[in-house]
Amino acid sequence: MMKVKIGKIKLKNPVMTASGTFGYAKEFEKLVNLKHIGAIITKTITLNPRQGNPMPRICEASAGMLNAIGLQNEGIDNFLKEKMPYLSKIGAPIIVSISGNNIDEFFILARRLDKIKSISGIELNISCPNINCEGLVAQDTKETYEVVKAVRKITDKTIITKLSPNVTDIVGIAKAAENAGSDAVSLVNTFLGMAIDIDTRKPKLGNITGGLSGPCIKPIALRMVYEASKNINIPVIGIGGIMNANDAIEFMIAGATAIQVGTANFIKPGVCGKIVKGIEAYLKKHKIEKIEDIIGNLKI
Ligand SMILES: Cc1cc2nc3c(=O)[nH]c(=O)nc-3n(C[C@H](O)[C@H](O)[C@H](O)COP(=O)(O)O)c2cc1C
């Protein structure tokens, strides 16, 4: 009743954890039944370790939060040695999020992950600087296409391309990912924002600007998921301010095949399990046999 498919990955339910908000899952083992989650997406890893941005890295915003972690992580070698053995035993599909400074780094990362059987898929975090021009890869159709194409060449594993909402035409970028062979797109990453302490007149984040997430972004994310899903033929995974089952269902009616839960994990660490139960209850209440029947089923 709750099964969905993303590329080659068969998920027992459509609830996934959003990258960077669920660590490497072990942190949550006492709070959530990990194997009941549809799929676990790990914190973005890079080729080499990264220290991340200067402190402070997070602050509260109205109905959300700002973060500027700066992709702090210990690099792929450490990830494969220290984190992967645990992740492999969970019993939920594991999708590893990667980011690179250039196309070669994406390629090398994907080549290493491709060899590991217990990894079901790769999420491409393309909210990284575009070396050919100002801005992010995810803001440029050509660069998005090139990164996805390079990764597609090296792996048959399911590729999910994670899009940035900081664009005027989300459909153009989603199509570029699709044309390059991505199996799905996930949207959205965080919205660029900032906050100022008026007494010190200093930015609240060490990086000055950061990414906005949480309930405040939900209506915009929902609109982007709706637009993207109407215009591409690969599954869309909805992300942005999902706090409960009703929010998740809204994204699915808008066109998402699955959803990811981010900021909510910090507020209610057991929220993913509750969302799964809440979606099941909704299907029962409305006598809907398969969750697939609500995907994109918006009544206009
Ligand atoms: C503290 C924090 C760290 C994040 N780190 C990553 C990351 O490493 N990679 C990534 O693709 N997205 C990262 N994100 C973005 C989330 O995965 C998600 O796309 C975004 O927060 C919107 O969803 P939400 O409103 O449910 O939080 C991070 C978000 C937060 C709040």
XYZ file of C-alpha atoms and ligand atoms in Angstrom:
331
model
C 0.000 0.000 0.000
C 2.860 2.367 0.822
C 5.444 1.135 -1.694
C 7.016 3.530 -4.200
C 9.877 3.220 -6.673
C 12.660 5.725 -7.337
C 14.872 4.565 -10.196
C 15.832 1.007 -9.266
C 15.174 1.517 -5.578
C 12.054 -0.084 -4.141
C 11.011 1.807 -1.036
C 8.658 0.291 1.518
C 7.264 3.775 2.091
C 7.910 7.235 0.589
C 9.543 8.812 3.680
C 13.262 9.553 3.395
C 15.642 11.523 5.591
C 17.064 14.707 4.055
C 20.835 14.970 3.725
C 22.610 16.742 6.575
C 19.728 16.492 9.011
C 20.100 12.854 10.025
C 23.870 12.521 10.301
C 24.948 9.031 9.284
C 21.856 7.484 10.933
C 23.670 6.000 13.957
C 23.036 9.260 15.821
C 19.293 8.493 15.586
C 19.318 4.741 16.324
C 17.851 5.109 19.810
C 15.183 7.574 18.689
C 13.785 6.023 15.509
C 13.302 2.504 14.191
C 15.709 3.006 11.311
C 14.580 0.092 9.213
C 11.059 1.510 9.009
C 12.299 4.571 7.120
C 11.726 4.457 3.333
C 15.362 5.382 2.590
C 18.205 7.042 4.440
C 20.137 9.806 2.722
C 23.445 10.498 4.382
C 25.113 13.839 5.064
C 26.886 15.063 1.914
C 30.410 13.705 1.608
C 33.240 15.143 -0.465
C 36.482 13.696 -1.800
C 38.641 15.305 0.850
C 37.722 16.204 4.441
C 36.197 19.669 4.903
C 36.356 21.799 8.031
C 33.176 23.691 7.177
C 32.343 27.357 7.700
C 33.268 29.602 10.644
C 30.990 29.493 13.726
C 28.183 30.234 14.424
C 26.730 27.934 11.811
C 23.058 27.838 12.685
C 20.473 30.265 13.990
C 16.719 30.386 14.346
C 14.470 32.182 11.868
C 10.735 32.795 11.937
C 9.174 29.375 11.383
C 12.484 27.857 10.350
C 16.255 27.943 10.698
C 19.312 29.192 8.878
C 22.411 27.070 8.485
C 25.821 27.567 6.962
C 27.586 24.332 7.875
C 29.743 24.457 4.746
C 29.636 20.722 4.015
C 31.789 19.787 6.993
C 32.635 16.096 6.643
C 35.564 13.744 6.953
C 35.850 12.800 3.282
C 35.032 9.611 1.411
C 37.828 7.431 2.823
C 36.678 7.974 6.368
C 33.021 7.625 5.358
C 33.605 4.231 3.756
C 35.727 3.001 6.659
C 33.837 4.410 9.629
C 30.209 4.964 8.582
C 29.391 2.519 5.805
C 29.713 -0.722 7.855
C 26.971 0.497 10.203
C 24.773 1.911 7.428
C 24.993 -1.387 5.500
C 23.325 -3.276 8.348
C 20.301 -1.028 8.873
C 17.942 -2.753 6.458
C 16.706 0.429 4.741
C 18.016 1.569 1.343
C 21.077 3.785 1.756
C 21.519 6.734 -0.589
C 24.818 8.553 -0.310
C 24.875 12.294 -0.952
C 28.005 13.569 -2.703
C 29.361 16.934 -3.765
C 32.483 17.958 -5.650
C 34.543 21.026 -6.453
C 34.428 20.054 -10.116
C 33.081 17.363 -12.438
C 36.107 15.104 -11.899
C 35.481 14.975 -8.176
C 31.851 13.967 -8.710
C 33.062 11.270 -11.110
C 35.686 9.911 -8.707
C 33.253 9.871 -5.789
C 30.595 8.077 -7.843
C 33.139 5.534 -9.119
C 34.101 4.626 -5.554
C 30.493 4.334 -4.382
C 29.483 2.335 -7.453
C 31.583 -0.583 -6.222
C 29.700 -0.888 -2.937
C 26.757 -3.249 -3.084
C 24.984 -1.986 0.019
C 24.633 1.507 -1.462
C 21.324 1.748 -3.335
C 21.726 5.169 -4.837
C 23.641 8.412 -5.072
C 22.188 11.863 -4.478
C 24.072 14.629 -6.246
C 24.229 17.758 -4.126
C 24.948 20.253 -6.911
C 24.562 23.302 -4.675
C 28.313 23.714 -5.010
C 30.216 26.542 -6.738
C 30.256 26.511 -10.524
C 33.900 26.798 -11.554
C 33.062 28.090 -15.036
C 31.012 31.070 -13.941
C 29.628 32.752 -10.834
C 26.928 30.939 -8.872
C 26.165 27.305 -8.202
C 26.167 24.288 -10.516
C 22.481 23.898 -9.651
C 21.811 27.373 -11.105
C 23.195 26.510 -14.516
C 21.498 24.084 -16.914
C 24.693 23.241 -18.816
C 26.740 22.523 -15.676
C 23.901 20.498 -14.166
C 23.756 18.448 -17.350
C 27.546 17.890 -17.380
C 27.777 16.776 -13.747
C 24.874 14.333 -14.064
C 26.189 13.020 -17.386
C 29.638 12.344 -15.894
C 28.161 10.429 -12.969
C 25.747 8.546 -15.262
C 28.731 7.287 -17.271
C 30.299 5.595 -14.269
C 27.332 4.073 -12.457
C 24.117 2.169 -13.034
C 23.028 2.893 -9.483
C 20.032 5.144 -9.026
C 20.996 8.795 -9.375
C 18.950 11.488 -7.665
C 19.895 15.057 -8.560
C 19.137 17.514 -5.743
C 18.070 20.896 -7.029
C 18.473 24.339 -5.525
C 15.437 26.599 -5.191
C 17.646 29.645 -5.778
C 16.764 29.816 -9.469
C 14.115 31.519 -11.565
C 13.368 28.478 -13.726
C 13.323 25.236 -11.760
C 11.819 23.356 -14.723
C 14.836 24.129 -16.956
C 17.264 22.709 -14.400
C 15.067 19.667 -13.715
C 14.935 18.953 -17.458
C 18.723 19.234 -17.734
C 19.092 16.591 -15.001
C 16.539 14.357 -16.701
C 18.176 14.705 -20.131
C 21.564 13.784 -18.676
C 20.172 10.515 -17.318
C 19.220 11.263 -13.728
C 16.710 8.733 -12.381
C 14.962 11.299 -10.188
C 15.281 14.847 -8.904
C 14.895 15.953 -5.305
C 13.836 19.488 -4.482
C 14.451 21.688 -2.717
C 17.734 22.389 -1.012
C 17.762 25.471 1.248
C 16.894 29.038 0.226
C 19.679 31.586 0.524
C 19.008 33.898 3.480
C 20.568 35.851 6.342
C 19.872 37.211 9.835
C 21.390 40.123 11.781
C 21.795 40.737 15.519
C 20.645 44.362 15.771
C 22.499 45.055 19.049
C 25.918 44.049 17.755
C 24.933 44.740 14.121
C 26.746 41.517 13.263
C 25.420 38.753 11.043
C 24.076 35.871 13.091
C 25.991 33.397 10.926
C 29.781 33.294 10.691
C 29.403 32.868 6.937
C 27.096 35.964 6.815
C 24.575 34.192 4.601
C 23.162 30.696 4.928
C 20.405 28.345 3.875
C 16.841 28.758 5.100
C 14.813 25.627 5.859
C 11.746 24.569 7.830
C 8.009 25.344 7.634
C 8.603 28.875 6.277
C 9.815 27.465 2.932
C 7.045 24.891 2.459
C 4.673 26.809 0.153
C 7.496 27.801 -2.197
C 8.966 24.304 -2.217
C 5.519 22.849 -2.875
C 5.022 25.163 -5.851
C 8.414 24.141 -7.271
C 7.656 20.426 -6.861
C 4.321 20.978 -8.617
C 5.973 22.816 -11.529
C 8.834 20.338 -11.919
C 6.677 17.218 -11.730
C 4.299 18.498 -14.401
C 7.156 19.012 -16.835
C 9.459 16.005 -16.442
C 8.960 12.256 -16.701
C 11.216 11.077 -13.875
C 10.106 10.958 -10.215
C 10.305 14.112 -8.118
C 11.154 13.848 -4.426
C 9.619 16.697 -2.421
C 11.568 18.468 0.322
C 10.927 21.663 2.275
C 9.354 22.229 5.658
C 7.719 18.825 5.970
C 6.832 18.554 9.664
C 4.054 15.957 9.681
C 2.074 13.511 7.548
C -0.276 16.197 6.219
C 2.667 18.159 4.826
C 4.057 14.989 3.233
C 0.696 14.164 1.644
C 0.438 17.715 0.271
C 3.770 17.261 -1.537
C 2.643 13.937 -2.969
C -0.628 15.372 -4.263
C 1.446 18.166 -5.829
C 3.405 15.507 -7.734
C 6.114 14.071 -5.466
C 6.668 10.306 -5.607
C 8.495 10.418 -2.271
C 9.449 13.049 0.287
C 12.401 13.929 2.502
C 12.250 15.178 6.066
C 14.919 17.688 7.125
C 14.627 20.343 9.846
C 11.794 18.422 11.558
C 14.348 15.777 12.637
C 15.994 18.366 14.912
C 12.696 19.221 16.610
C 11.142 15.750 16.848
C 13.764 13.067 16.200
C 11.080 10.346 15.842
C 9.132 12.322 13.259
C 9.863 10.068 10.252
C 8.112 7.101 11.893
C 5.142 9.297 12.796
C 4.878 10.559 9.205
C 4.804 6.972 7.891
C 1.979 6.103 10.319
C 0.112 9.321 9.502
C 0.203 8.646 5.744
C -1.099 5.103 6.353
C -3.963 6.490 8.433
C -4.818 9.002 5.679
C -4.944 6.245 3.043
C -7.233 4.176 5.255
C -9.489 7.130 6.051
C -9.904 7.997 2.371
C -10.100 4.336 1.309
C -7.137 4.727 -1.028
C -5.552 1.360 -1.813
C -2.142 2.429 -3.065
C -0.178 5.538 -2.239
C 0.632 5.847 -5.945
C -2.979 6.886 -6.466
C -2.416 10.234 -4.752
C 0.832 11.146 -6.561
C 0.144 14.213 -8.706
C -3.559 13.687 -8.213
C -4.351 17.355 -7.646
C -7.946 18.233 -8.413
C -8.089 21.468 -10.368
C 21.702 21.810 9.377
C 21.425 21.433 7.968
C 22.416 20.782 7.222
C 22.185 20.428 5.888
N 23.152 19.770 5.194
C 22.903 19.359 3.916
C 23.859 18.593 3.205
O 24.928 18.242 3.709
N 23.549 18.242 1.930
C 22.368 18.570 1.320
O 22.141 18.198 0.166
N 21.426 19.281 1.990
C 21.670 19.667 3.269
N 20.703 20.370 3.953
C 19.420 20.686 3.287
C 18.325 19.664 3.641
O 18.665 18.366 3.220
C 16.968 20.078 3.016
O 17.092 20.094 1.614
C 16.514 21.452 3.480
O 16.792 21.640 4.847
C 15.011 21.691 3.251
O 14.221 20.748 3.945
P 13.571 21.038 5.410
O 12.828 22.337 5.298
O 12.702 19.847 5.665
O 14.709 21.134 6.368
C 20.919 20.730 5.296
C 19.934 21.385 6.042
C 20.163 21.723 7.361
C 19.065 22.402 8.136
